[in-house]
mmCIF file of C-alpha atoms and ligand atoms in Angstrom:
data_model
loop_
_atom_site.group_PDB
_atom_site.id
_atom_site.type_symbol
_atom_site.label_atom_id
_atom_site.label_comp_id
_atom_site.label_asym_id
_atom_site.label_seq_id
_atom_site.Cartn_x
_atom_site.Cartn_y
_atom_site.Cartn_z
ATOM 1 C CA MET A 1 -13.005 7.928 1.154
ATOM 2 C CA THR A 2 -16.006 6.932 -0.955
ATOM 3 C CA GLU A 3 -17.934 4.003 0.504
ATOM 4 C CA LEU A 4 -20.831 1.768 -0.457
ATOM 5 C CA LEU A 5 -24.238 3.174 0.456
ATOM 6 C CA SER A 6 -25.500 1.639 3.702
ATOM 7 C CA ASP A 7 -29.019 0.256 4.002
ATOM 8 C CA THR A 8 -30.235 3.489 5.599
ATOM 9 C CA GLY A 9 -28.310 5.457 2.987
ATOM 10 C CA ARG A 10 -30.123 3.538 0.271
ATOM 11 C CA LYS A 11 -33.478 4.241 1.844
ATOM 12 C CA THR A 12 -32.924 7.969 2.204
ATOM 13 C CA MET A 13 -30.943 8.597 -0.969
ATOM 14 C CA LEU A 14 -32.353 6.146 -3.499
ATOM 15 C CA GLU A 15 -36.069 6.135 -2.658
ATOM 16 C CA PRO A 16 -36.599 9.691 -4.028
ATOM 17 C CA LEU A 17 -34.736 8.728 -7.192
ATOM 18 C CA PHE A 18 -36.932 5.688 -7.773
ATOM 19 C CA LYS A 19 -39.866 8.113 -7.701
ATOM 20 C CA SER A 20 -38.313 10.108 -10.533
ATOM 21 C CA GLY A 21 -37.758 7.147 -12.857
ATOM 22 C CA TRP A 22 -34.449 5.686 -11.693
ATOM 23 C CA GLU A 23 -34.364 1.914 -11.280
ATOM 24 C CA MET A 24 -31.956 -0.627 -9.862
ATOM 25 C CA VAL A 25 -29.998 -2.474 -12.568
ATOM 26 C CA GLU A 26 -30.675 -6.224 -12.648
ATOM 27 C CA GLY A 27 -27.724 -8.129 -11.189
ATOM 28 C CA ARG A 28 -25.607 -5.058 -10.481
ATOM 29 C CA ASP A 29 -25.377 -2.553 -7.645
ATOM 30 C CA ALA A 30 -26.171 0.376 -9.947
ATOM 31 C CA ILE A 31 -29.084 2.639 -10.911
ATOM 32 C CA ALA A 32 -30.260 3.452 -14.419
ATOM 33 C CA LYS A 33 -32.616 5.852 -16.140
ATOM 34 C CA THR A 34 -33.610 6.613 -19.727
ATOM 35 C CA TYR A 35 -34.134 10.250 -20.735
ATOM 36 C CA THR A 36 -35.915 11.202 -23.959
ATOM 37 C CA PHE A 37 -35.504 14.736 -25.309
ATOM 38 C CA ASP A 38 -37.133 16.709 -28.125
ATOM 39 C CA ASP A 39 -34.282 16.046 -30.537
ATOM 40 C CA PHE A 40 -30.637 15.096 -30.791
ATOM 41 C CA THR A 41 -29.250 18.525 -29.996
ATOM 42 C CA ALA A 42 -31.326 18.696 -26.802
ATOM 43 C CA ALA A 43 -30.044 15.261 -25.791
ATOM 44 C CA PHE A 44 -26.473 16.214 -26.540
ATOM 45 C CA ALA A 45 -26.823 19.547 -24.728
ATOM 46 C CA PHE A 46 -27.990 17.602 -21.667
ATOM 47 C CA MET A 47 -24.924 15.364 -21.938
ATOM 48 C CA THR A 48 -22.705 18.430 -22.217
ATOM 49 C CA ARG A 49 -24.266 20.037 -19.126
ATOM 50 C CA THR A 50 -23.882 16.777 -17.240
ATOM 51 C CA ALA A 51 -20.273 16.367 -18.384
ATOM 52 C CA LEU A 52 -19.279 19.635 -16.693
ATOM 53 C CA TRP A 53 -20.658 18.396 -13.344
ATOM 54 C CA ALA A 54 -19.208 14.915 -13.802
ATOM 55 C CA GLU A 55 -15.795 16.438 -14.354
ATOM 56 C CA LYS A 56 -16.173 18.852 -11.426
ATOM 57 C CA TRP A 57 -17.129 15.979 -9.116
ATOM 58 C CA ASP A 58 -14.773 13.460 -10.756
ATOM 59 C CA HIS A 59 -17.714 11.065 -11.042
ATOM 60 C CA HIS A 60 -18.763 9.984 -14.504
ATOM 61 C CA PRO A 61 -21.871 8.284 -15.871
ATOM 62 C CA GLU A 62 -21.919 5.186 -18.035
ATOM 63 C CA TRP A 63 -24.221 6.329 -20.822
ATOM 64 C CA THR A 64 -25.336 5.790 -24.411
ATOM 65 C CA ASN A 65 -26.987 8.266 -26.745
ATOM 66 C CA VAL A 66 -29.099 7.219 -29.714
ATOM 67 C CA TYR A 67 -30.688 10.219 -31.463
ATOM 68 C CA LYS A 68 -32.865 11.910 -28.749
ATOM 69 C CA VAL A 69 -32.541 9.165 -26.120
ATOM 70 C CA VAL A 70 -29.873 9.056 -23.408
ATOM 71 C CA GLN A 71 -29.595 5.887 -21.320
ATOM 72 C CA VAL A 72 -27.660 6.382 -18.093
ATOM 73 C CA THR A 73 -26.203 3.944 -15.578
ATOM 74 C CA LEU A 74 -24.542 5.146 -12.385
ATOM 75 C CA SER A 75 -22.291 3.157 -10.097
ATOM 76 C CA THR A 76 -19.023 3.835 -8.319
ATOM 77 C CA HIS A 77 -16.273 1.715 -9.832
ATOM 78 C CA ASP A 78 -13.929 2.463 -6.936
ATOM 79 C CA VAL A 79 -16.219 0.687 -4.455
ATOM 80 C CA GLY A 80 -17.891 -1.725 -6.858
ATOM 81 C CA GLY A 81 -21.387 -0.449 -6.274
ATOM 82 C CA LEU A 82 -23.586 2.486 -5.325
ATOM 83 C CA SER A 83 -22.185 5.386 -3.310
ATOM 84 C CA ALA A 84 -23.529 8.789 -2.335
ATOM 85 C CA LEU A 85 -21.818 10.190 -5.428
ATOM 86 C CA ASP A 86 -24.195 8.229 -7.622
ATOM 87 C CA ALA A 87 -27.240 9.635 -5.842
ATOM 88 C CA LYS A 88 -25.777 13.143 -6.063
ATOM 89 C CA LEU A 89 -25.100 12.860 -9.784
ATOM 90 C CA ALA A 90 -28.522 11.310 -10.405
ATOM 91 C CA ARG A 91 -30.231 14.239 -8.664
ATOM 92 C CA LYS A 92 -28.154 16.684 -10.669
ATOM 93 C CA MET A 93 -28.974 14.903 -13.935
ATOM 94 C CA ASP A 94 -32.684 15.112 -13.156
ATOM 95 C CA GLN A 95 -32.291 18.876 -12.597
ATOM 96 C CA LEU A 96 -30.294 19.296 -15.789
ATOM 97 C CA ALA A 97 -32.889 17.354 -17.786
ATOM 98 C CA GLU A 98 -35.742 19.716 -16.842
HETATM 99 N N1 HBI B 101 -16.859 7.667 -12.088
HETATM 100 N N2 HBI B 101 -18.891 6.558 -11.989
HETATM 101 C C1 HBI B 101 -17.596 6.688 -11.582
HETATM 102 N N3 HBI B 101 -17.116 5.820 -10.703
HETATM 103 C C2 HBI B 101 -15.848 5.920 -10.259
HETATM 104 O O1 HBI B 101 -15.411 5.113 -9.449
HETATM 105 C C3 HBI B 101 -15.019 6.940 -10.756
HETATM 106 C C4 HBI B 101 -15.575 7.805 -11.698
HETATM 107 N N4 HBI B 101 -14.828 8.772 -12.221
HETATM 108 C C5 HBI B 101 -13.439 8.950 -11.883
HETATM 109 C C6 HBI B 101 -12.949 8.027 -10.876
HETATM 110 N N5 HBI B 101 -13.718 7.068 -10.349
HETATM 111 C C7 HBI B 101 -11.539 8.222 -10.446
HETATM 112 O O2 HBI B 101 -11.517 9.120 -9.370
HETATM 113 C C8 HBI B 101 -10.885 6.930 -9.957
HETATM 114 O O3 HBI B 101 -11.001 5.999 -10.965
HETATM 115 C C9 HBI B 101 -9.435 7.205 -9.634
#
């Protein structure tokens, strides 16, 4: 059963993400990051790579794409806030964006 990240869970799982550009969303238990790619096709290819993992893990980002910019917000709707799944997907997205 997915559960809200505990305080210690937040420390260990979110701190590294804050170092790689993720931030807490104002007024919401969620994290967000903006990725900028070389062009639209690179941005869309990143979204396609991410989509395969989101589907595999049944955990999907809230995201927008404008030209070469992808804005991502992660939260777990089932628990109304951040879970380990969000940290896992965030780490994966950082890998896929390299
Ligand atoms: N994606 N980000 C996110 N959060 C969820 O709670 C979530 C999801 N994708 C699918 C999903 N939940 C379903 O498993 C449930 O809505 C049944």
